[in-house]
XYZ file of C-alpha atoms in Angstrom:
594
model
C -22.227 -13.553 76.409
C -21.252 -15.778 73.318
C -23.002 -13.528 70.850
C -21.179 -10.383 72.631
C -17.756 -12.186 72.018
C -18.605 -12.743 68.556
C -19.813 -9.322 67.841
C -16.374 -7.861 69.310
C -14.405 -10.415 67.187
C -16.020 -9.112 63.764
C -15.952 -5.709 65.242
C -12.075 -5.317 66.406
C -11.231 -3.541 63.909
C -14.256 -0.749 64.540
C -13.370 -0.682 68.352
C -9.934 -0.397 67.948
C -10.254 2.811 66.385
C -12.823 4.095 68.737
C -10.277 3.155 71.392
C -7.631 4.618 69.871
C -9.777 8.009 68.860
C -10.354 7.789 72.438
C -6.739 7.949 73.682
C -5.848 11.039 71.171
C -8.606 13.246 72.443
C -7.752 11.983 75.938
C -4.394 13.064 75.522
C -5.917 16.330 73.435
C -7.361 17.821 75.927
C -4.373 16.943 78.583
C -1.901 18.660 76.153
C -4.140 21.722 75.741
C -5.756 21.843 79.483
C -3.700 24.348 81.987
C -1.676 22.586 84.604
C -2.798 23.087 88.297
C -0.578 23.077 91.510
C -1.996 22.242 94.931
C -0.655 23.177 97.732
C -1.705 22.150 101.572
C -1.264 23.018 105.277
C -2.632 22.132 108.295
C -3.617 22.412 111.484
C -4.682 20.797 114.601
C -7.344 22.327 117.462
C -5.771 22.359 120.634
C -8.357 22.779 123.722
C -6.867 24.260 126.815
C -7.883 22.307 129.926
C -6.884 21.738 133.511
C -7.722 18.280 134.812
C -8.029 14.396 133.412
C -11.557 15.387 133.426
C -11.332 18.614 131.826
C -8.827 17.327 128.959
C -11.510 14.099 127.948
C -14.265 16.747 128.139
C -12.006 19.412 125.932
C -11.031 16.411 123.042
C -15.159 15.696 122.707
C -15.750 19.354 122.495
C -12.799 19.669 119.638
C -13.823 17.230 118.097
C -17.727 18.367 117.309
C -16.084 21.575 117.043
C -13.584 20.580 114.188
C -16.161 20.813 111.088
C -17.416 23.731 112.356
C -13.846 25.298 111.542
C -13.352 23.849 108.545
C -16.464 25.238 107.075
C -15.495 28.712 108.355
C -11.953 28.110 106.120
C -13.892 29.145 102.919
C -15.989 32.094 104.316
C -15.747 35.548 103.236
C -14.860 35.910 107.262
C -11.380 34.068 106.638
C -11.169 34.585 102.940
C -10.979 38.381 102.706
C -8.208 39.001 105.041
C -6.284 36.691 102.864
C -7.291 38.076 99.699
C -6.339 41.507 101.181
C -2.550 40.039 102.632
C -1.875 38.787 98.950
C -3.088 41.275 96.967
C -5.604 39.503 95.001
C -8.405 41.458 93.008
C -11.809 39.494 91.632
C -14.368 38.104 93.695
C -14.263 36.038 96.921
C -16.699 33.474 94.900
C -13.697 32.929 92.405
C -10.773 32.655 95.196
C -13.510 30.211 96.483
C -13.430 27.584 94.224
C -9.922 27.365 94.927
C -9.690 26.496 98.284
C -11.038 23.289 99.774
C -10.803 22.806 103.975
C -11.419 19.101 105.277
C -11.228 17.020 108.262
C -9.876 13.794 109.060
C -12.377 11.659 110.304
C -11.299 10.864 113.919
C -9.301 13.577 114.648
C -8.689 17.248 115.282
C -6.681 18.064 112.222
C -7.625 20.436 109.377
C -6.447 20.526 105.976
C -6.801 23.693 103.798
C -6.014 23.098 100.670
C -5.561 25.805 97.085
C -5.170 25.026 93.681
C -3.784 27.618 91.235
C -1.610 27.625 88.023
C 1.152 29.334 89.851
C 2.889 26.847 92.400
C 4.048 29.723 94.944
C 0.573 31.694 94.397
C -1.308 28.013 95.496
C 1.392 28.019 98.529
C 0.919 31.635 99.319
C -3.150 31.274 99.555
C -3.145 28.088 101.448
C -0.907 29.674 104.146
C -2.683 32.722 104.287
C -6.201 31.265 104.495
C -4.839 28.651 107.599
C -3.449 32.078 109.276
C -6.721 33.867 109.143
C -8.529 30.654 109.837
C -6.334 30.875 113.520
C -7.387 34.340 113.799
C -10.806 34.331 113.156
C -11.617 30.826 115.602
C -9.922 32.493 118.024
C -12.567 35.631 117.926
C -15.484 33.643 118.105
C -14.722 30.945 120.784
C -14.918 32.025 124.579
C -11.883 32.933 126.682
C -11.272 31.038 129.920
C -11.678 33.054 133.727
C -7.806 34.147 133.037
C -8.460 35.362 129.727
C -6.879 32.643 127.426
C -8.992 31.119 124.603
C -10.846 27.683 125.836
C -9.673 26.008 122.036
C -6.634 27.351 119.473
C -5.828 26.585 116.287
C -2.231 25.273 116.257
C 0.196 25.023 112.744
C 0.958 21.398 112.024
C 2.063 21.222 108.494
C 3.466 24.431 106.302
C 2.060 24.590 102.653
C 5.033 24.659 100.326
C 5.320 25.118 96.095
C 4.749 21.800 95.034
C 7.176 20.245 92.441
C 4.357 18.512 90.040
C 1.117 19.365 88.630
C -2.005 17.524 90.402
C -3.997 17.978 87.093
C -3.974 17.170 84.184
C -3.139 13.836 85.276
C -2.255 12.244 81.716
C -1.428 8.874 82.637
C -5.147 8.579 84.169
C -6.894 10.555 81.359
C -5.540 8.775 78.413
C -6.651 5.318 80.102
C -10.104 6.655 80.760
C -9.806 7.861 76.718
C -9.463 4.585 76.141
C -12.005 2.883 77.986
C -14.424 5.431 77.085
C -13.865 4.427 73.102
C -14.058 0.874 73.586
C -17.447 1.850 75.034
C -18.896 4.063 72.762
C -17.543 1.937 70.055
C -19.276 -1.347 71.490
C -22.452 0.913 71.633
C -22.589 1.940 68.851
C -22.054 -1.204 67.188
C -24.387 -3.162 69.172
C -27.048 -0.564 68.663
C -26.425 -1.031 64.682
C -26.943 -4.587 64.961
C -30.201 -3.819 66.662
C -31.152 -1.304 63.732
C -29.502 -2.926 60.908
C -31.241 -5.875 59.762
C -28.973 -6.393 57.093
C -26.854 -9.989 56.259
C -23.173 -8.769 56.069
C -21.108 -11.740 56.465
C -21.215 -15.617 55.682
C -21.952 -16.880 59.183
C -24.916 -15.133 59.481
C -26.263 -16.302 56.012
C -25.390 -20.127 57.279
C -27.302 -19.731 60.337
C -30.388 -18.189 58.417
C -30.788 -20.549 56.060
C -29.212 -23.670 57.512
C -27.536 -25.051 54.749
C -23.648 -25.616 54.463
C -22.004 -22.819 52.654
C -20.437 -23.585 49.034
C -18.419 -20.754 48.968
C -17.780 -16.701 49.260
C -17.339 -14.365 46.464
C -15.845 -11.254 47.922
C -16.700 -7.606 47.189
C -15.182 -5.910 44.015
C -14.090 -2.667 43.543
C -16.545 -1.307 41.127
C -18.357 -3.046 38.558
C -17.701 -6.464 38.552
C -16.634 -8.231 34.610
C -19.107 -11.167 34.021
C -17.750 -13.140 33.954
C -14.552 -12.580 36.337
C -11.228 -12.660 34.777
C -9.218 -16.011 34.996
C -6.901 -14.318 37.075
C -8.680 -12.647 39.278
C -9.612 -13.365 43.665
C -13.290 -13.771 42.411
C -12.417 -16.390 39.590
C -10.485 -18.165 42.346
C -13.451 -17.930 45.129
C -15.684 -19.666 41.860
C -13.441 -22.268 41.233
C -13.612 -23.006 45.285
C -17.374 -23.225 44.802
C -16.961 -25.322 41.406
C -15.139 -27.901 43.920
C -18.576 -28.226 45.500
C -20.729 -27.992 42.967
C -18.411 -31.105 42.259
C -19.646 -32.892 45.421
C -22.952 -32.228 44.743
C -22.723 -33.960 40.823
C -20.385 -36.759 42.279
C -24.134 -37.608 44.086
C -25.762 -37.643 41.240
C -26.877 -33.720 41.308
C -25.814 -32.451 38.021
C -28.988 -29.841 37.775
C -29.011 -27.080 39.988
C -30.807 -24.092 39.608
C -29.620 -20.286 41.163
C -31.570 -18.346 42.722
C -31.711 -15.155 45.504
C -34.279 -13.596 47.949
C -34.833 -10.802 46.188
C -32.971 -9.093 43.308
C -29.951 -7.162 43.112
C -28.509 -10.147 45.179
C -26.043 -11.144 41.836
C -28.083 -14.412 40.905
C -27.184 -13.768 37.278
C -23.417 -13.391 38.001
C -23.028 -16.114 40.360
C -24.792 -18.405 37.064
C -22.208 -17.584 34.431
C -19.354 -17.308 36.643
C -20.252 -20.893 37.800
C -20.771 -22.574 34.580
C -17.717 -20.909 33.244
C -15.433 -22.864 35.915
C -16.946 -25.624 35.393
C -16.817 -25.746 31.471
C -13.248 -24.219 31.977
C -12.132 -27.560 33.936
C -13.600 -29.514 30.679
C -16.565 -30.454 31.788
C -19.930 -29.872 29.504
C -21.792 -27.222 30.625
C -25.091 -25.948 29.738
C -26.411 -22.851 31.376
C -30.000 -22.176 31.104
C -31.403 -18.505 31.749
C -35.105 -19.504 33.262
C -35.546 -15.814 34.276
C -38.577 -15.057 31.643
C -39.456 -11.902 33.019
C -36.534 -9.811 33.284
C -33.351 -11.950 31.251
C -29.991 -10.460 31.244
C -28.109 -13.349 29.839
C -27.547 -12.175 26.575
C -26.552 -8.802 27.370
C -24.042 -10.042 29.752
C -22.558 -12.351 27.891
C -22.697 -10.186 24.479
C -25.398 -12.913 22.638
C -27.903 -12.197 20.312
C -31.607 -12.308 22.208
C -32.774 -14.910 19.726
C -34.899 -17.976 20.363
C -34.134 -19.650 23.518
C -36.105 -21.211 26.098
C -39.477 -20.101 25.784
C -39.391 -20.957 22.239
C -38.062 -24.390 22.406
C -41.142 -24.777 25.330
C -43.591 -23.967 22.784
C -42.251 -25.966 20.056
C -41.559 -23.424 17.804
C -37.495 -23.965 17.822
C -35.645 -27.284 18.217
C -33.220 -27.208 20.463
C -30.230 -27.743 18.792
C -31.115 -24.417 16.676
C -31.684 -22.731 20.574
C -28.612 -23.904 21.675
C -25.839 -21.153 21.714
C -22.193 -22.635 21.773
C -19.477 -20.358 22.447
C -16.708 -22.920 21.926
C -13.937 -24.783 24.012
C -13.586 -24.059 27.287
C -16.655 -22.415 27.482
C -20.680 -23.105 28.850
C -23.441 -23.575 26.048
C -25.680 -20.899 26.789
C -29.853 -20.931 26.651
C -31.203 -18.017 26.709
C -34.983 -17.074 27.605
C -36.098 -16.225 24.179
C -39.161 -14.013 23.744
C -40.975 -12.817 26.356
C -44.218 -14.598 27.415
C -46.871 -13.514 29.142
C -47.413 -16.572 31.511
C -44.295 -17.205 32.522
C -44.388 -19.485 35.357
C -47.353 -21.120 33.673
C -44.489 -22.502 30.826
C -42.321 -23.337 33.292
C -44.815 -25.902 35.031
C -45.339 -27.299 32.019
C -44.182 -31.299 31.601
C -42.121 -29.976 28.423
C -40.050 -28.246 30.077
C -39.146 -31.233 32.767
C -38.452 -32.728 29.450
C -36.183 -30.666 28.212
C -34.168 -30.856 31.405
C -34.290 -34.017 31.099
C -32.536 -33.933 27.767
C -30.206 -30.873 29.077
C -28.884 -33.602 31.770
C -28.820 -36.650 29.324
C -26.167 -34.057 27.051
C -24.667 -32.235 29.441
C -22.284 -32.828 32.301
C -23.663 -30.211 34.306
C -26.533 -27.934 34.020
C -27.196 -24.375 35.736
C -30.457 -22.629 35.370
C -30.250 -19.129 36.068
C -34.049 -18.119 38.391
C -35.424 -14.947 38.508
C -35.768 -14.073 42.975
C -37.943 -16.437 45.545
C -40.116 -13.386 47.077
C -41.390 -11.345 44.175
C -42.402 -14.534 41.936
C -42.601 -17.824 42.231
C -40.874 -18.755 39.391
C -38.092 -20.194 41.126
C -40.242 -22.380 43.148
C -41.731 -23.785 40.173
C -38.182 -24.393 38.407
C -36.524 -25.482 41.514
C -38.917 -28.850 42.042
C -37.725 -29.940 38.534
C -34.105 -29.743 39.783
C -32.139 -31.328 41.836
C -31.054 -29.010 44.132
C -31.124 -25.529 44.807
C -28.007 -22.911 45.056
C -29.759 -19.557 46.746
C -27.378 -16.615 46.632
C -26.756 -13.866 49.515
C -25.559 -10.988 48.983
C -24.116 -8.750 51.492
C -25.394 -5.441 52.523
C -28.272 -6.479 49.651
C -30.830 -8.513 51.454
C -32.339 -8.586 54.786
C -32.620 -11.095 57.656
C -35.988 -12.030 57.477
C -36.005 -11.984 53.322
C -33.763 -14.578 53.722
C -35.605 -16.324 56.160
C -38.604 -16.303 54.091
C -36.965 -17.014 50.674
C -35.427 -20.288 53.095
C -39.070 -20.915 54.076
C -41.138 -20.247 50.641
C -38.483 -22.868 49.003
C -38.932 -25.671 51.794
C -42.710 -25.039 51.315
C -42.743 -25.820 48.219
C -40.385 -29.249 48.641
C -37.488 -27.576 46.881
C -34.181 -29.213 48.577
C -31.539 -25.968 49.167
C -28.429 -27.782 48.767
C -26.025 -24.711 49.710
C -25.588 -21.129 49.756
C -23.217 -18.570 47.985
C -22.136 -15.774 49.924
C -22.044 -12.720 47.729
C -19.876 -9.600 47.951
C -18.484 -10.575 51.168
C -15.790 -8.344 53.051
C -12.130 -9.500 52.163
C -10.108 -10.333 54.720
C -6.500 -11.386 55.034
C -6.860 -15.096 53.931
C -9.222 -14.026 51.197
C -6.204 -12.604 49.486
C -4.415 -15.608 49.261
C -5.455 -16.006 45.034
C -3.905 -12.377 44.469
C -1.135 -14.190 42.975
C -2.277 -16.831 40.899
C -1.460 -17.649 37.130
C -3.310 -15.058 34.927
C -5.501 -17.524 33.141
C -6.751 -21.106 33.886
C -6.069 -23.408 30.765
C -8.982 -25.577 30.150
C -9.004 -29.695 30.362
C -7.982 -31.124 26.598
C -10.899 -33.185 25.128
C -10.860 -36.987 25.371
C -8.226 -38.432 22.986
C -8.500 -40.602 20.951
C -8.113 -44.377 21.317
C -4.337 -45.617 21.653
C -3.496 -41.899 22.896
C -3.433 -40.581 26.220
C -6.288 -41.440 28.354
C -6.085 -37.494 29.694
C -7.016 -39.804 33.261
C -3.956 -39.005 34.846
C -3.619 -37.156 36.999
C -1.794 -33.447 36.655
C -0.001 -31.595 39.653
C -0.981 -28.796 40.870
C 0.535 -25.438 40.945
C 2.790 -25.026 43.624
C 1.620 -21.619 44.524
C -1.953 -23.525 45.097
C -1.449 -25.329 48.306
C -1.870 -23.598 51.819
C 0.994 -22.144 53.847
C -0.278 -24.208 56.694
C -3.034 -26.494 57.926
C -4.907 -23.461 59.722
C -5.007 -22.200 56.617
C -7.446 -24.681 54.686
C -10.673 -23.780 56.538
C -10.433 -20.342 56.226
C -9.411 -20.375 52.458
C -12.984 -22.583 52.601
C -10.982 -25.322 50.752
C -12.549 -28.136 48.330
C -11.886 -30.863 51.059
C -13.656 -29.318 54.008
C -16.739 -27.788 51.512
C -17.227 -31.079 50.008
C -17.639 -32.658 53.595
C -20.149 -30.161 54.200
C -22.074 -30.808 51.711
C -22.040 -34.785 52.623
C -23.321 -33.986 55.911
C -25.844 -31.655 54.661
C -27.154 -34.496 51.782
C -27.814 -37.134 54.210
C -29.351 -35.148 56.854
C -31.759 -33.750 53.961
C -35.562 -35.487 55.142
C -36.663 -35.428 51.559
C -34.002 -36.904 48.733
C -33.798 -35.066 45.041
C -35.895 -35.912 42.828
C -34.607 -36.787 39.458
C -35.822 -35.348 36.912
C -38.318 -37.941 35.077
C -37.087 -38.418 31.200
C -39.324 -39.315 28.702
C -40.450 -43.260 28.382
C -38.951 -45.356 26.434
C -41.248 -48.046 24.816
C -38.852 -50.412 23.398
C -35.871 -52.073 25.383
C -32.260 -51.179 25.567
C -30.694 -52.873 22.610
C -27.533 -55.136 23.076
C -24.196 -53.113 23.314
C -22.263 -52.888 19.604
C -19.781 -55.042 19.302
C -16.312 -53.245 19.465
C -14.439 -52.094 16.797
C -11.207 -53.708 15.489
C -8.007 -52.057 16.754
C -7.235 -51.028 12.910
C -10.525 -49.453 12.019
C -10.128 -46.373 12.083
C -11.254 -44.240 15.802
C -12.821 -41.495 14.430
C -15.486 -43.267 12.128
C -18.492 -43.513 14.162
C -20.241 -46.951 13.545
C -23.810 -47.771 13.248
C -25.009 -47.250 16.734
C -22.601 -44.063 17.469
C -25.109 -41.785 14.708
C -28.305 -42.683 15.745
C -30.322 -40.261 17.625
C -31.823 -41.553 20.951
C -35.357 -40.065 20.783
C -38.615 -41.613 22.505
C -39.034 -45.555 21.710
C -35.731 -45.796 20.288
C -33.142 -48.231 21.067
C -29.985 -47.100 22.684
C -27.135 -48.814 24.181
C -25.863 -49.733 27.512
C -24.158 -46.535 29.354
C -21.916 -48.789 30.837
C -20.877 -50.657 27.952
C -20.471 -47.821 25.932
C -18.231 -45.725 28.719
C -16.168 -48.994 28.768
C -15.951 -48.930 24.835
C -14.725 -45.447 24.520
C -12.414 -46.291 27.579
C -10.328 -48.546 25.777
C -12.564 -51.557 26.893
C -11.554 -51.370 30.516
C -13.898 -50.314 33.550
C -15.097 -46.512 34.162
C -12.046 -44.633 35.240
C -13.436 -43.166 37.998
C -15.502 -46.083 39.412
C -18.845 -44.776 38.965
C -21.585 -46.603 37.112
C -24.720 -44.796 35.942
C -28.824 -46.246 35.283
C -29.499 -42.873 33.671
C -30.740 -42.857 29.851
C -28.221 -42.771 27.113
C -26.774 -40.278 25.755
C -28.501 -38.288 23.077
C -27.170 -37.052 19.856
C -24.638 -34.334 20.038
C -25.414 -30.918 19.065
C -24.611 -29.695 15.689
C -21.596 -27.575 17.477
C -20.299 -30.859 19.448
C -17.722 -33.142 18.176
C -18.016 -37.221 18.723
C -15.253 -36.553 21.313
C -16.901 -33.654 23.195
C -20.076 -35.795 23.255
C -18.085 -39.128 25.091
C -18.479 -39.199 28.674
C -15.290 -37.882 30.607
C -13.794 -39.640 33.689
C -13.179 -37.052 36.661
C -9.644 -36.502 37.680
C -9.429 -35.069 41.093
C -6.270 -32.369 41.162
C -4.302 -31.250 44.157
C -6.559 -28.260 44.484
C -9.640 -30.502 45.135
C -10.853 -29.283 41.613
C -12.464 -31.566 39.099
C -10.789 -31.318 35.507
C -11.926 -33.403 32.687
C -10.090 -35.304 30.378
């Protein structure tokens, strides 16, 4: 019965229009159909007897005889005569169908009853029928010793023009129209979701793969810009699922990799319009395209297909030289490279859990964009290097049971799904609610310098940004509810993420530098801010050095970190872009660097 409910609340709109296709032709057909008059009269059989005995005797005997009479109402024996008296020409079948005679049950009454367009031609016929009806009983039943008739038909009721129509009976028929929509509609829809195997909505993409949802991109009118305009519903709906991709690196799950059932799902889009939000809010972003057999990176995003991962796997390329920086504001981009012809075969390789390894050390966030679970298992392979998982539905694009099996293939191969993205979703009312924000977002400023602003305070939020109500903030799928869902969904997970594993490091973390005097000047690096933290080399304390480009006070946002140091910048990076940030959490649950 639940299900039922459920399908009829996703369905109103569908079975509202049935219903209300339903009540036009209902009232159609009443509009065009001929209005009929009926008219009655009747007439009670009278038995003629002498004594008490006589008279019960007489009612039994009237009473068996009473359906015998009304039958005879609607033979040609009765109807002729009357068609004759009126004048009527056509058949006695068709003057038929237009008289009815009954009985009511118990007594000696009989109703005769015609129908006709014409309310004095329906009168007419019912009185003549009842008249001939008196006649013709009184022919066939046998006359008494002094010659009067044993039973007699006797006039009760007179059949007059009646004032309204007995049919159409609007009232009636457009309520049946109705009800007869709502039915064929609720057929019809139920025997779609019988046929249709299709996912075409969020909930049923949660209860397929049983992991929270991170958010729902909604359908776009034609083709979609990769990636979306900064003003646009779809760049709002990714900067809703940047707030949980927030969540997820707040728990130490800065590596995520993308990934659908099967293609066509928008894996690629969901990648760059992901680390676009995320780079936009200031945060270092690296995305990585690990799709080796069919990349699209570079055309989407207008790059040069140069060397890129599969070249920096083989050691042909450093990966500075790889790297592709597209400037402030804006994800460092990794393209595949050449094609290979043992794809998945490189991506097992222990090189490349190195060079994630050295993504995460540099990078804030990193977002590897996989090729689908079902036709390879490319995804599979990439996705135990990673922390986490983010598999893409899309809507109307991918079945029930691909998804189920993509879900099962991944937790067969101990590769944690940490959330799903809902792709090309229906809009509905509340998804609207980003029509009107500002046309572009304006990314976090880089970390000043020291004596400046600490860019740690926080900034208010646009007005326009918070919800009209509190009934609002689930359905928008806001940052605060998302990011719970994600909690939940971490510490139910069986199996915890597996860090990547970073090369060794033979010698011991050196002792922090000592600070540098408040006149040096900031933006001369010292002897330990150049050197190049490569395998065996000494770097400094994480801690110490976040406190040092702090100002010297504690981390900002409270967090402490046992992860290797930082490594050299890339050539494009400034000392500044390569300092750790401290997260500022806005009014929009967002998470802007400063």
């Amino acid at each position: 019965m639940r299900d039922y409910v459920a399908m009829a609340r996703a369905h109103w709109l569908g079975l509202s229009a049935f219903a209300v296709v339903g009540v036009l032709l209902a009232a159609l057909a009443a509009l065009l159909t001929t209005p009929q008059y009926t008219a009655r009269a009747e007439m009670v059989v009278v038995a003629d007897t002498g004594s008490a005995t006589d008279l019960v005797q007489g009612s039994e005997y009237t009473q068996k005889q009473v359906r015998t009479f009304s039958a005879l109402a609607t033979r040609q024996v009765v109807v002729q005569p009357a068609m004759a008296e009126l004048g009527l020409t056509g058949s006695t079948a068709a003057v038929v169908e237009r008289l009815s005679a009954t009985s009511v049950l118990g007594t000696n009454v009989i109703s005769v009853t015609a129908t006709d367009p014409s309310p004095q031609a329906a009168a007419d016929l019912a009185n003549a029928v009842a008249k001939h009806l008196t006649a013709a009983v009184g022919d066939i039943v046998p006359s008494l010793p002094d010659g009067s008739k044993s039973v007699r038909l006797e006039p009760i009721t007179t059949a007059t023009p009646p004032a309204q129509p007995t049919s159409p009976r609007v009232v009636l028929w457009i309520l049946l129209g109705a009800i007869g929509g709502l039915a064929l509609g609720a057929t019809l829809i139920t025997l779609r979701q019988l046929v249709d195997t299709k996912v075409r909505d969020e909930a049923s993409a949660v209860s397929l793969v049983g992991a929270p949802l991170l958010g729902a991109v909604t359908v776009h009118r034609g083709r979609a810009p990769v990636p979306a305009p900064a003003g646009s519903p779809q760049a709002e709906e990714y900067r809703q699922l940047r707030t949980s991709i927030a969540a997820l690196a707040a728990g130490g799950r800065r590596l995520v990799a993308v990934t659908s059932s099967v293609p066509g799902e928008g894996t690629t889009a969901t990648a760059v319009n992901l680390a676009s939000v995320l780079a936009a809010a200031g945060d270092r972003v690296c995305l990585v395209e690990a799709n080796l057999r069919r990349p699209r990176l570079a055309g989407q995003l207008g790059l040069e297909q140069r060397d890129g991962l599969t070249s920096v796997l083989t050691g042909g390329v450093p990966l500075e030289d790889a790297v592709a920086a597209q400037g402030p504001g804006l994800p460092d981009v990794l393209t595949s490279g050449p094609l290979t012809a043992h794809p998945s075969e490189l991506l097992a390789t222990s090189r490349m859990r190195e060079l994630l390894a050295e993504l995460t050390e540099r990078y804030d966030h990193v977002v590897l964009d996989c090729p689908p679970v079902l036709p390879v298992t490319d995804a599979v392979v990439v996705g135990r290097l990673c922390h986490g998982v983010v598999l893409v539905v899309g809507a109307g694009a991918v079945r029930r049971h691909e998804v189920r099996a993509a879900a099962a293939t991944l937790a067969a191969g101990g590769v944690p799904v940490v959330g799903l993205v809902a792709n090309r979703v229906p809009r509905t009312a509340w998804s609207r609610y980003g029509d009107a924000l500002p046309a572009a977002e304006t990314p976090a400023a880089p970390a000043a310098a020291p004596g400046g602003p600490t860019g740690a305070e926080p900034v208010d939020a646009p007005a326009g940004d918070a919800p009209d109500s509190a009934d609002e903030a689930p359905r928008t799928l806001g940052g605060a509810v998302r990011a719970a869902d994600v909690a939940r969904h971490l510490e139910r997970a069986s199996r915890p993420a597996a860090a990547p594993v970073p090369p060794d490091h033979d010698t011991p973390a050196a002792p922090p530098a000592a600070r540098a005097p408040a006149g040096d000047d900031p933006a001369t690096p010292g002897p330990a801010d150049d050197a190049t933290v490569g395998d065996g080399d000494t770097a400094p304390d994480p801690g110490t050095t976040r406190d040092r480009q702090a100002g010297g006070g504690p981390a900002g946002d409270g967090h402490t970190s046992d992860a290797p140091p930082p490594a050299a910048p890339l050539p494009h990076a400034s000392p500044e872009q390569s300092t750790p940030r401290e997260a500022v959490l806005h009014d929009d649950s967002s998470f802007v660097r400063g």
